[in-house]
Coordinates of C-alpha atoms and ligand atoms in Angstrom, one line a residue:
M82 CA 0.0 0.0 0.0
R83 CA 1.1 3.5 -0.7
Y84 CA 1.3 5.6 2.4
S85 CA 0.0 8.6 0.6
E86 CA -3.3 6.7 -0.1
M87 CA -3.7 5.1 3.3
H88 CA -6.1 6.3 5.9
L89 CA -3.5 6.2 8.6
P90 CA -4.0 9.2 10.9
T91 CA -1.1 9.0 13.3
L92 CA -1.0 11.4 16.2
R93 CA 1.9 12.9 18.1
E94 CA 0.0 13.9 21.2
I95 CA -1.0 11.3 23.8
P96 CA -4.8 10.9 24.1
S97 CA -5.8 12.3 27.5
D98 CA -8.2 9.4 28.6
A99 CA -5.7 6.7 27.8
E100 CA -4.2 5.0 30.9
V101 CA -2.2 2.1 29.5
I102 CA 0.4 2.1 26.8
S103 CA -1.5 -0.2 24.3
H104 CA -4.5 2.2 24.4
K105 CA -2.2 5.2 23.8
L106 CA -0.3 3.6 21.0
M107 CA -3.4 2.2 19.3
I108 CA -4.9 5.7 19.2
R109 CA -1.6 7.3 18.2
A110 CA -0.8 4.7 15.5
G111 CA -4.2 5.3 13.9
M112 CA -5.5 1.8 14.7
I113 CA -8.7 2.6 16.6
R114 CA -11.0 5.5 17.4
K115 CA -13.4 5.8 20.2
L116 CA -17.1 6.2 19.3
T117 CA -18.4 6.2 22.9
S118 CA -17.5 4.7 26.2
G119 CA -16.0 1.2 25.7
I120 CA -17.0 1.2 22.0
Y121 CA -14.4 1.6 19.3
S122 CA -14.0 1.6 15.5
Y123 CA -11.1 0.0 13.9
L124 CA -9.2 1.9 11.2
P125 CA -7.5 0.1 8.3
L126 CA -4.2 -0.5 10.2
G127 CA -6.0 -1.8 13.3
Y128 CA -8.3 -4.0 11.4
R129 CA -5.5 -5.7 9.5
V130 CA -4.0 -6.8 12.8
I131 CA -7.4 -8.0 14.0
R132 CA -7.7 -10.0 10.8
K133 CA -4.2 -11.5 11.4
V134 CA -5.2 -12.8 14.8
E135 CA -8.5 -14.1 13.5
Q136 CA -6.8 -16.0 10.7
I137 CA -4.4 -17.7 13.1
V138 CA -7.2 -18.6 15.4
R139 CA -9.3 -19.9 12.5
E140 CA -6.5 -22.1 11.1
E141 CA -5.8 -23.7 14.5
M142 CA -9.4 -24.2 15.4
N143 CA -10.1 -25.9 12.1
K144 CA -6.9 -28.0 12.5
A145 CA -8.3 -29.1 15.9
G146 CA -11.5 -30.3 14.3
A147 CA -13.7 -27.4 15.3
Q148 CA -16.2 -26.1 12.7
E149 CA -17.0 -22.4 12.1
V150 CA -20.5 -21.1 12.5
F151 CA -21.9 -17.6 12.9
M152 CA -24.6 -17.0 15.5
P153 CA -26.8 -13.9 16.0
M154 CA -25.8 -11.2 18.4
V155 CA -29.4 -10.4 19.3
Q156 CA -30.7 -13.2 21.6
P157 CA -34.3 -13.7 22.9
A158 CA -34.8 -13.6 26.7
E159 CA -36.6 -17.0 26.7
L160 CA -33.3 -18.8 26.1
W161 CA -31.7 -17.0 29.0
E162 CA -34.6 -17.7 31.2
E163 CA -34.2 -21.4 30.4
S164 CA -30.6 -21.4 31.5
G165 CA -31.4 -19.2 34.6
R166 CA -29.1 -16.5 33.5
W167 CA -31.7 -13.9 32.6
V168 CA -31.8 -13.3 36.4
H169 CA -28.3 -14.2 37.4
Y170 CA -26.1 -12.5 34.7
G171 CA -26.6 -9.0 36.2
K172 CA -26.0 -5.7 34.6
E173 CA -23.3 -6.7 32.1
L174 CA -26.2 -8.1 30.1
L175 CA -27.6 -5.4 27.9
R176 CA -31.4 -6.0 27.7
F177 CA -33.9 -4.3 25.4
R178 CA -37.3 -4.7 23.8
D179 CA -38.4 -4.8 20.3
R180 CA -41.5 -3.1 18.8
H181 CA -43.7 -5.9 20.1
E182 CA -42.3 -5.4 23.6
R183 CA -40.5 -8.7 23.5
P184 CA -37.4 -8.8 25.6
Y185 CA -34.0 -9.5 24.1
C186 CA -30.3 -9.1 25.0
L187 CA -27.1 -8.5 23.2
G188 CA -25.0 -11.6 23.4
P189 CA -22.1 -11.3 25.9
T190 CA -21.4 -15.0 25.3
H191 CA -23.3 -17.8 23.4
E192 CA -23.8 -20.8 25.6
E193 CA -27.6 -20.5 25.4
V194 CA -27.8 -20.0 21.6
I195 CA -25.3 -22.9 20.8
T196 CA -27.0 -25.3 23.3
D197 CA -30.4 -24.5 21.6
L198 CA -28.8 -25.1 18.1
V199 CA -27.3 -28.4 19.1
R200 CA -30.2 -29.8 21.1
N201 CA -32.5 -29.2 18.1
D202 CA -30.3 -31.1 15.6
V203 CA -28.2 -33.5 17.5
K204 CA -30.1 -36.6 18.5
T205 CA -27.8 -39.5 18.8
Y206 CA -24.3 -40.4 20.0
R207 CA -23.3 -40.8 16.4
Q208 CA -23.4 -37.0 16.0
L209 CA -21.0 -36.5 18.8
P210 CA -18.4 -35.2 19.6
L211 CA -19.0 -31.8 18.1
N212 CA -17.1 -28.6 18.5
L213 CA -18.5 -25.4 16.9
Y214 CA -16.9 -22.0 17.0
Q215 CA -17.5 -18.5 15.8
I216 CA -15.6 -15.2 15.6
Q217 CA -18.0 -12.6 16.5
T218 CA -18.8 -9.4 18.3
K219 CA -19.8 -9.6 21.9
F220 CA -21.4 -6.9 24.0
R221 CA -20.8 -6.7 27.8
D222 CA -21.9 -3.7 29.6
E223 CA -18.8 -3.6 31.8
V224 CA -19.0 -1.5 35.0
R225 CA -15.7 0.2 34.2
P226 CA -14.7 0.0 30.5
R227 CA -11.1 0.9 30.4
F228 CA -7.7 0.4 28.7
G229 CA -9.1 0.9 25.2
V230 CA -10.0 -2.4 23.5
M231 CA -8.5 -4.4 26.4
R232 CA -11.6 -4.1 28.5
C233 CA -14.3 -2.6 26.4
R234 CA -18.0 -3.1 26.0
E235 CA -18.2 -4.2 22.4
F236 CA -15.4 -6.5 21.4
G237 CA -14.4 -9.4 19.1
M238 CA -14.2 -12.8 20.6
K239 CA -13.7 -16.3 19.3
D240 CA -15.9 -18.6 21.2
A241 CA -16.1 -22.3 20.8
Y242 CA -18.3 -24.9 22.4
S243 CA -17.8 -28.6 22.6
F244 CA -20.4 -31.3 23.1
D245 CA -19.5 -34.8 24.1
A246 CA -21.2 -38.0 25.0
D247 CA -19.2 -38.7 28.2
E248 CA -16.5 -37.4 30.6
E249 CA -13.7 -39.0 28.7
G250 CA -14.8 -37.4 25.5
A251 CA -15.2 -34.0 27.2
Q252 CA -11.7 -34.3 28.6
N253 CA -10.4 -35.1 25.2
S254 CA -12.1 -32.0 23.7
Y255 CA -10.6 -29.9 26.4
E256 CA -7.2 -31.1 25.8
K257 CA -7.5 -30.5 22.0
M258 CA -8.5 -26.9 22.7
F259 CA -5.7 -26.5 25.2
K260 CA -3.2 -27.6 22.6
A261 CA -4.8 -25.4 19.9
Y262 CA -4.6 -22.4 22.2
N263 CA -0.9 -23.0 22.8
N264 CA -0.4 -23.1 19.0
I265 CA -2.4 -20.0 18.5
F266 CA -0.5 -17.8 21.0
R267 CA 2.8 -19.2 19.9
R268 CA 2.1 -18.5 16.3
C269 CA 1.0 -14.9 17.2
G270 CA 4.6 -14.5 18.5
L271 CA 3.5 -13.8 22.1
R272 CA 5.3 -14.7 25.3
F273 CA 2.5 -16.4 27.3
R274 CA 1.6 -19.0 29.9
P275 CA -1.4 -21.2 30.4
V276 CA -2.2 -20.9 34.1
E277 CA -4.6 -22.9 36.2
A278 CA -7.7 -21.0 37.2
D279 CA -10.6 -21.7 39.5
S280 CA -13.7 -23.1 37.7
G281 CA -16.2 -22.0 40.3
S282 CA -18.9 -24.4 41.2
I283 CA -19.3 -26.0 37.8
G284 CA -17.2 -28.1 35.5
G285 CA -14.4 -29.9 37.3
K286 CA -11.4 -29.0 39.3
Y287 CA -9.8 -26.4 37.1
S288 CA -9.8 -24.4 34.0
H289 CA -7.0 -22.7 32.2
E290 CA -6.5 -19.1 31.4
F291 CA -4.0 -18.1 28.8
M292 CA -2.0 -15.1 29.9
V293 CA 0.2 -12.8 27.9
M294 CA 3.1 -11.9 30.1
A295 CA 3.2 -8.1 30.7
D296 CA 4.2 -6.0 33.7
S297 CA 1.2 -3.9 33.1
G298 CA -1.2 -6.9 33.2
E299 CA -4.3 -6.8 35.5
D300 CA -3.8 -10.4 36.7
A301 CA -1.3 -11.8 39.1
I302 CA 0.3 -15.1 38.0
V303 CA 2.1 -17.5 40.3
F304 CA 4.6 -19.7 38.7
C305 CA 7.3 -22.2 39.7
E306 CA 10.8 -21.2 39.0
K307 CA 11.7 -24.9 38.5
C308 CA 8.8 -26.7 36.9
S309 CA 6.0 -25.7 34.6
Y310 CA 3.4 -25.1 37.3
A311 CA 1.5 -21.8 36.9
A312 CA -1.8 -20.6 38.3
N313 CA -3.5 -17.4 38.8
L314 CA -3.4 -15.9 42.3
E315 CA -6.8 -17.1 43.4
K316 CA -6.2 -20.7 42.3
A317 CA -2.5 -21.1 43.2
E318 CA -2.2 -24.1 45.6
I319 CA 0.0 -24.4 48.6
A320 CA 1.6 -27.8 49.5
Q321 CA 0.6 -29.4 52.7
P322 CA 3.5 -29.1 55.2
A323 CA 4.6 -32.2 57.2
K324 CA 3.0 -32.4 60.6
K325 CA 5.5 -32.0 63.4
N326 CA 4.9 -33.7 66.7
I327 CA 4.5 -31.1 69.5
P328 CA 5.2 -32.6 72.9
E329 CA 2.7 -31.7 75.7
K330 CA 5.6 -30.5 77.9
D331 CA 6.4 -27.7 75.5
M332 CA 2.9 -26.3 75.8
L333 CA 2.8 -23.4 78.3
P334 CA -0.2 -22.8 80.5
L335 CA -3.1 -21.0 78.9
E336 CA -3.4 -17.4 80.0
S337 CA -6.2 -14.9 79.5
V338 CA -4.9 -11.3 79.0
H339 CA -6.7 -8.0 79.1
T340 CA -6.2 -6.3 75.7
P341 CA -8.4 -3.2 75.8
N342 CA -9.5 -2.1 72.3
A343 CA -6.9 -4.3 70.6
R344 CA -8.9 -6.0 67.8
T345 CA -6.7 -6.2 64.7
I346 CA -3.6 -8.3 64.4
E347 CA -1.5 -5.1 64.3
E348 CA -3.1 -3.8 67.5
V349 CA -2.8 -7.1 69.3
S350 CA 0.8 -7.6 68.1
A351 CA 1.8 -4.1 69.3
F352 CA 0.0 -4.4 72.6
L353 CA 1.3 -7.8 73.6
K354 CA 4.6 -7.4 71.8
V355 CA 4.1 -10.6 70.0
K356 CA 4.9 -11.1 66.3
P357 CA 1.9 -11.4 63.9
E358 CA 3.2 -14.9 63.0
N359 CA 2.5 -16.0 66.5
I360 CA -1.0 -14.8 66.5
I361 CA -3.9 -16.7 65.0
K362 CA -6.6 -14.8 63.1
T363 CA -10.1 -16.2 63.5
L364 CA -12.4 -15.3 60.6
I365 CA -16.0 -16.2 60.9
F366 CA -17.7 -16.8 57.5
N367 CA -21.3 -17.2 56.6
A368 CA -21.5 -20.1 54.2
D369 CA -25.0 -20.5 52.8
G370 CA -26.4 -19.4 56.2
H371 CA -24.1 -21.6 58.3
P372 CA -21.3 -20.0 60.3
C373 CA -17.8 -21.4 60.1
A374 CA -14.6 -20.3 61.7
V375 CA -11.5 -20.2 59.6
L376 CA -8.1 -20.0 61.3
I377 CA -5.0 -18.6 59.7
R378 CA -1.6 -17.3 60.8
G379 CA -1.8 -13.6 61.7
D380 CA 0.6 -12.4 58.9
Q381 CA -1.3 -14.2 56.1
E382 CA -4.4 -13.8 54.1
V383 CA -7.4 -16.1 53.7
N384 CA -8.3 -17.0 50.1
E385 CA -12.1 -16.8 50.2
I386 CA -12.4 -18.9 46.9
K387 CA -10.5 -21.7 48.6
V388 CA -12.7 -21.5 51.6
K389 CA -15.8 -21.5 49.4
N390 CA -14.6 -24.5 47.4
Y391 CA -13.5 -26.4 50.6
L392 CA -17.0 -25.9 52.1
G393 CA -18.8 -26.5 48.9
A394 CA -20.7 -23.3 49.5
G395 CA -22.8 -21.5 47.0
E396 CA -22.5 -18.2 48.7
L397 CA -19.8 -17.2 51.1
E398 CA -19.3 -13.9 52.9
L399 CA -17.7 -12.7 56.1
A400 CA -20.3 -13.0 58.9
D401 CA -22.1 -10.0 60.2
D402 CA -21.9 -8.7 63.8
E403 CA -25.0 -10.7 64.8
I404 CA -23.6 -14.0 63.7
I405 CA -20.2 -13.2 65.3
N406 CA -21.9 -12.3 68.6
K407 CA -23.9 -15.5 68.6
A408 CA -20.8 -17.6 67.8
T409 CA -18.4 -16.0 70.2
G410 CA -20.5 -14.1 72.8
A411 CA -18.3 -11.1 72.1
P412 CA -18.2 -8.2 69.6
R413 CA -16.1 -8.3 66.4
G414 CA -12.3 -8.4 67.0
F415 CA -12.1 -10.9 69.8
A416 CA -13.0 -14.2 68.2
G417 CA -10.9 -17.3 68.9
A418 CA -11.3 -21.1 68.4
V419 CA -11.4 -22.0 72.2
N420 CA -15.0 -22.7 73.0
I421 CA -16.4 -21.1 69.9
K422 CA -19.8 -22.3 68.8
T423 CA -19.1 -23.0 65.1
R424 CA -17.2 -25.5 63.0
V425 CA -13.5 -24.8 63.0
I426 CA -11.3 -25.3 60.0
A427 CA -7.7 -24.2 59.8
D428 CA -5.2 -23.3 57.1
Y429 CA -2.1 -25.5 56.9
S430 CA -0.1 -22.5 58.2
I431 CA -1.1 -23.1 61.8
M432 CA -0.5 -26.9 61.7
N433 CA 2.8 -26.6 63.5
M434 CA 2.2 -23.6 65.6
I435 CA 2.7 -23.7 69.4
N436 CA 1.8 -21.4 72.2
F437 CA 0.1 -18.8 70.0
V438 CA -2.2 -15.9 70.8
T439 CA -5.9 -15.8 69.7
G440 CA -9.1 -13.9 70.7
A441 CA -10.7 -15.0 73.9
N442 CA -14.4 -14.7 72.7
K443 CA -14.7 -12.0 75.3
Q444 CA -14.6 -8.3 74.8
D445 CA -11.1 -6.8 75.3
Y446 CA -9.5 -10.1 76.1
H447 CA -7.1 -12.4 74.2
L448 CA -5.6 -15.8 75.1
K449 CA -1.9 -16.6 75.2
N450 CA -0.2 -19.9 74.9
V451 CA -3.1 -21.5 73.0
N452 CA -2.4 -24.9 71.5
V453 CA -4.5 -27.1 69.1
G454 CA -5.4 -30.4 70.6
R455 CA -5.1 -29.3 74.2
D456 CA -7.3 -26.2 74.1
F457 CA -9.6 -26.8 71.1
Q458 CA -10.0 -29.2 68.1
V459 CA -9.7 -28.4 64.5
E460 CA -12.2 -30.2 62.1
A461 CA -9.6 -30.2 59.3
Y462 CA -6.5 -28.5 58.0
A463 CA -6.7 -27.4 54.4
D464 CA -5.1 -25.0 51.9
L465 CA -7.1 -21.9 52.6
R466 CA -4.7 -19.0 52.2
V467 CA -3.4 -16.7 49.5
V468 CA -0.1 -17.8 48.1
E469 CA 3.0 -15.7 48.8
E470 CA 6.1 -15.3 46.8
N471 CA 8.7 -18.0 47.7
D472 CA 6.2 -20.4 49.0
S473 CA 7.0 -24.0 48.0
C474 CA 5.8 -25.1 44.6
P475 CA 2.8 -27.5 45.0
R476 CA 4.3 -29.8 42.3
C477 CA 8.0 -29.9 42.9
A478 CA 10.8 -28.8 45.3
G479 CA 11.0 -25.3 43.7
K480 CA 9.7 -22.0 45.0
V481 CA 7.0 -20.0 43.4
K482 CA 7.4 -16.5 42.0
F483 CA 5.0 -13.8 40.9
A484 CA 4.5 -12.2 37.5
R485 CA 1.8 -10.2 35.8
G486 CA -0.3 -11.1 32.8
I487 CA -3.2 -10.2 30.7
E488 CA -5.9 -12.9 30.2
V489 CA -6.4 -13.4 26.5
G490 CA -8.1 -16.8 26.4
H491 CA -9.9 -19.2 28.7
V492 CA -10.6 -22.9 28.3
F493 CA -13.4 -24.2 30.6
K494 CA -15.2 -27.4 31.3
L495 CA -18.9 -26.6 31.6
G496 CA -20.0 -30.1 32.4
T497 CA -23.8 -30.3 32.2
K498 CA -24.6 -26.8 33.5
Y499 CA -26.3 -25.7 30.3
S500 CA -27.2 -29.0 28.7
K501 CA -29.1 -30.1 31.8
A502 CA -31.0 -26.8 32.2
M503 CA -31.8 -26.6 28.5
K504 CA -32.2 -30.4 28.0
A505 CA -29.5 -31.0 25.4
V506 CA -29.8 -34.8 25.3
Y507 CA -28.9 -37.6 23.0
L508 CA -29.6 -41.3 22.7
D509 CA -26.6 -43.5 23.5
K510 CA -25.8 -46.9 22.0
D511 CA -28.4 -48.6 24.1
G512 CA -31.1 -46.1 23.2
Q513 CA -30.8 -44.5 26.7
E514 CA -31.3 -40.7 26.9
K515 CA -28.2 -39.0 28.2
T516 CA -27.2 -35.4 28.8
M517 CA -24.4 -33.9 26.7
I518 CA -21.2 -32.7 28.4
M519 CA -20.0 -29.3 27.3
G520 CA -16.9 -27.2 27.3
C521 CA -16.5 -23.6 26.3
Y522 CA -13.4 -21.9 25.0
G523 CA -12.9 -18.1 24.5
I524 CA -10.3 -15.9 23.0
G525 CA -10.5 -12.1 23.2
I526 CA -9.4 -11.1 19.7
S527 CA -9.2 -7.4 20.4
R528 CA -7.7 -7.9 23.8
T529 CA -5.0 -10.1 22.2
V530 CA -4.0 -7.2 19.9
A531 CA -3.8 -4.8 22.9
A532 CA -1.9 -7.4 25.0
C533 CA 0.5 -7.9 22.2
I534 CA 1.3 -4.1 22.3
E535 CA 1.6 -4.1 26.1
Q536 CA 4.3 -6.8 25.6
N537 CA 6.0 -5.4 22.5
H538 CA 6.6 -1.6 22.5
D539 CA 9.4 0.9 23.3
D540 CA 9.5 4.7 23.7
Q541 CA 9.1 5.2 19.9
G542 CA 6.0 3.0 19.5
I543 CA 4.8 -0.4 18.8
V544 CA 7.2 -3.3 18.0
W545 CA 5.0 -5.8 16.2
P546 CA 6.1 -9.4 16.2
V547 CA 6.1 -10.4 12.5
P548 CA 3.0 -12.7 12.6
L549 CA 0.7 -9.9 13.8
A550 CA 2.4 -6.9 12.1
P551 CA -0.1 -5.1 9.8
Y552 CA 2.7 -4.9 7.2
H553 CA 6.1 -6.6 7.3
V554 CA 8.2 -3.9 5.7
I555 CA 8.0 -0.2 5.0
I556 CA 10.1 1.3 2.2
T557 CA 11.2 4.8 3.0
P558 CA 12.7 6.9 0.3
V559 CA 14.3 9.8 2.2
N560 CA 13.4 12.3 -0.5
V561 CA 10.6 11.6 -3.0
N562 CA 11.6 14.6 -5.1
D563 CA 14.9 13.0 -6.0
K564 CA 14.1 10.8 -9.0
S565 CA 17.0 8.4 -8.6
I566 CA 15.7 7.7 -5.1
S567 CA 12.1 7.4 -5.9
D568 CA 12.7 5.2 -8.9
V569 CA 14.5 2.7 -6.8
A570 CA 11.8 2.9 -4.2
E571 CA 9.0 2.3 -6.7
N572 CA 10.9 -0.5 -8.3
L573 CA 11.5 -2.3 -4.9
Y574 CA 7.9 -1.8 -4.0
N575 CA 6.7 -3.4 -7.2
K576 CA 9.0 -6.3 -6.8
M577 CA 7.8 -6.8 -3.2
Q578 CA 4.2 -6.7 -4.5
D579 CA 5.1 -9.4 -7.0
E580 CA 6.6 -11.5 -4.3
K581 CA 3.5 -11.0 -2.1
I582 CA 5.5 -9.3 0.6
E583 CA 3.2 -7.1 2.7
A584 CA 4.8 -3.7 2.1
I585 CA 4.1 0.0 2.6
L586 CA 5.8 2.5 0.3
D587 CA 6.1 5.7 2.2
D588 CA 5.8 7.9 -0.9
R589 CA 4.8 11.0 1.1
D590 CA 6.6 14.3 0.5
E591 CA 7.7 14.5 4.1
R592 CA 11.0 15.0 5.9
A593 CA 12.9 11.7 6.6
G594 CA 12.5 12.3 10.3
V595 CA 8.7 12.4 10.1
K596 CA 8.7 9.2 8.1
F597 CA 11.0 7.4 10.5
N598 CA 8.9 8.5 13.5
D599 CA 5.7 7.2 11.9
A600 CA 7.3 3.9 10.9
D601 CA 8.5 3.4 14.4
L602 CA 5.2 4.4 15.9
I603 CA 3.2 1.9 13.8
G604 CA 5.8 -0.7 14.5
I605 CA 6.6 -2.2 11.1
P606 CA 9.2 -4.9 11.7
L607 CA 11.5 -4.0 8.8
R608 CA 12.4 -0.6 7.3
V609 CA 14.2 -0.2 4.0
V610 CA 15.7 3.3 3.8
I611 CA 16.7 4.6 0.4
G612 CA 19.1 7.5 0.5
Q613 CA 21.5 9.2 -1.9
K614 CA 24.7 8.3 -0.1
N615 CA 24.1 4.5 0.1
L616 CA 22.5 4.4 -3.3
A617 CA 25.8 5.7 -4.8
L618 CA 27.2 2.4 -3.6
N619 CA 24.2 0.6 -4.9
K620 CA 23.0 -0.2 -1.4
V621 CA 20.0 0.5 0.8
E622 CA 19.8 0.4 4.6
L623 CA 17.7 -2.3 6.3
K624 CA 16.6 -1.5 9.8
I625 CA 15.2 -4.1 12.1
R626 CA 12.6 -2.5 14.4
Q627 CA 12.9 -5.0 17.2
T628 CA 16.7 -5.0 17.7
G629 CA 17.5 -1.6 16.2
E630 CA 20.0 -3.3 14.1
N631 CA 21.1 -1.6 10.8
K632 CA 22.5 -3.3 7.8
L633 CA 23.6 -2.1 4.4
I634 CA 22.3 -4.5 1.7
A635 CA 22.8 -4.4 -2.1
V636 CA 19.7 -3.1 -4.0
D637 CA 19.5 -6.4 -5.9
E638 CA 19.4 -8.4 -2.7
I639 CA 17.1 -6.5 -0.5
V640 CA 13.8 -8.1 -1.6
N641 CA 15.3 -11.6 -0.9
E642 CA 16.7 -10.4 2.4
V643 CA 13.2 -9.2 3.5
K644 CA 11.6 -12.3 2.3
E645 CA 14.0 -14.5 4.2
Y646 CA 13.6 -12.6 7.4
V647 CA 9.9 -12.9 7.3
N648 CA 9.8 -16.5 6.3
K649 CA 12.3 -17.4 9.0
V650 CA 10.0 -16.0 11.7
F651 CA 7.0 -17.9 10.3
S652 CA 8.7 -21.2 9.9
S653 CA 10.1 -21.0 13.5
A654 CA 6.6 -20.5 14.9
E655 CA 5.1 -23.5 13.0
Ligands
LIG967 P1 -12.3 -10.9 32.6 O1 -12.1 -11.6 33.9 O2 -11.1 -10.2 32.1 O3 -13.5 -10.0 32.7 P2 -13.9 -13.0 31.6 O4 -13.6 -14.1 32.5 O5 -15.2 -12.2 31.7 O6 -12.7 -12.0 31.5 P3 -14.5 -14.8 29.4 O7 -16.0 -14.7 29.7 O8 -13.8 -16.0 29.7 O9 -13.8 -13.5 30.1 O10 -14.3 -14.3 27.9 C1 -13.3 -14.9 27.0 C2 -12.2 -13.9 26.6 O11 -12.8 -12.7 26.1 C3 -11.3 -13.4 27.7 O12 -10.3 -14.4 27.9 C4 -10.8 -12.1 27.2 O13 -9.7 -12.3 26.4 C5 -12.0 -11.6 26.4 N1 -12.7 -10.6 27.1 C6 -13.6 -10.7 28.1 N2 -14.1 -9.5 28.5 C7 -13.6 -8.6 27.6 C8 -13.8 -7.2 27.5 N3 -14.6 -6.5 28.3 N4 -13.1 -6.5 26.5 C9 -12.2 -7.2 25.7 N5 -12.1 -8.6 25.8 C10 -12.7 -9.3 26.7
LIG968 MG1 -15.6 -10.3 32.6

């Protein structure tokens, strides 16, 4: 494409509402423009990158045996009522009525529509397994749309849904998608990690989120420095420590101490001059209406998702004052496990603690020299806390570290959540009616583009990895009014067109500095600079955006050189 004919409005100034670098650069590089909050148009350069991601996604999905469909964005309320989500989905679901006053929503996801499609046409085990996907616009009325197309309201997603006859089949479908996602993000040229994530109350023990590694990412990732273990912060497991035998004789006599107004760990620690790691925090939760005390070391944090999963609770929240009062006989801030009137579960962190401090279940009092076994019983020890950096890896002898990432994809086992509610059934070999087992698999297309920029940029602009670059090379004649220069530029451009190299010819009558700045801003991987001095030696300059490396190449060889550079990247990603 000739730059002079492109709609490529680059900006020098930084847009005032842009907080993150990808948002700033996508606006400045003329990729996107905001229409209204969380809703963007893609300009030609931006849309080319979107299409590149889509193409890789399509190829890998097809290779994994999934088939492409295209479902409507407008969905009738009845379907959502069948699944129960018309009530539960909340305000992210944009609802509206047509002229007949019938209720509809804009699809934030397509489980309902796909389950309806499949239940109507799939009748026997012979039609299974089935994996259908689409690349389509989603609408989610996010509370706080931000970061440009990274968290917007209208965005492109690839969503796939698998239907299987049994658990084994469903696991197989999941693994195929897991593999396809690895291929997709590798082929995009991104540094990423699949991490274990919580799967809530449905669909098995885990799901996986695919994270693009970037310091600016919203998500905390926990990974092992030795093995391949990685999980998001809420899911990351902590290994069970070995239980040490604590001899009775080491247990000091229990002592009640007056601690006026000392409620928090910090206050108690300061008042009694005891380190937080020698205090036990007693948190009382309300799990589906039943109180439960959770014990944890004073310097650590409870992971509520782990507690919820451990208790198998639908709803979990910290108990209110009334429940606390009933369970402990004291106001908030003085709870302890000794004589408490609730179940008591404890995090592994307290398994080997001795002579610790805890609340006395009495206003303004704490207990010293408390010991499990002698003073109270624990129903069970479990992994209930938030992981910390340098905790032991749950899989090997290594230590875990923290990093940040951006979730670009998610593979999830749905089990029978939708197929049961919406009666997606089939007849098995014996003519028995069975419920299909589902999985769902999403990739945020627009978020992948933004995440790529978060990971690949410098002070000058975007640094596209070749597979997602809108163009691979930009030819920059330093002065278009010099015929010897522009002739060579035109000639090289034509040759590259013939060779199907994706090239821009910067044929604008602009100063070289302006052209270089734009080329760096829009992040084209290779720049071929044609100037008088080198041309006298029959050479042009090749600049590699990523490394900043400069090479002088003979005019006759430059087309081949560019081709080889690009091909090498593609073949190494295969
Ligand atoms: P998040 O926790 O970031 O809100 P999610 O769990 O709601 O994500 P999914 O429902 O799993 O996301 O959607 C699949 C993919 O769609 C996500 O992995 C992400 O890449 C993308 N996505 C989700 N919400 C948005 C959004 N508001 N803007 C852009 N992409 C999004
Ligand atoms: Mg969300």
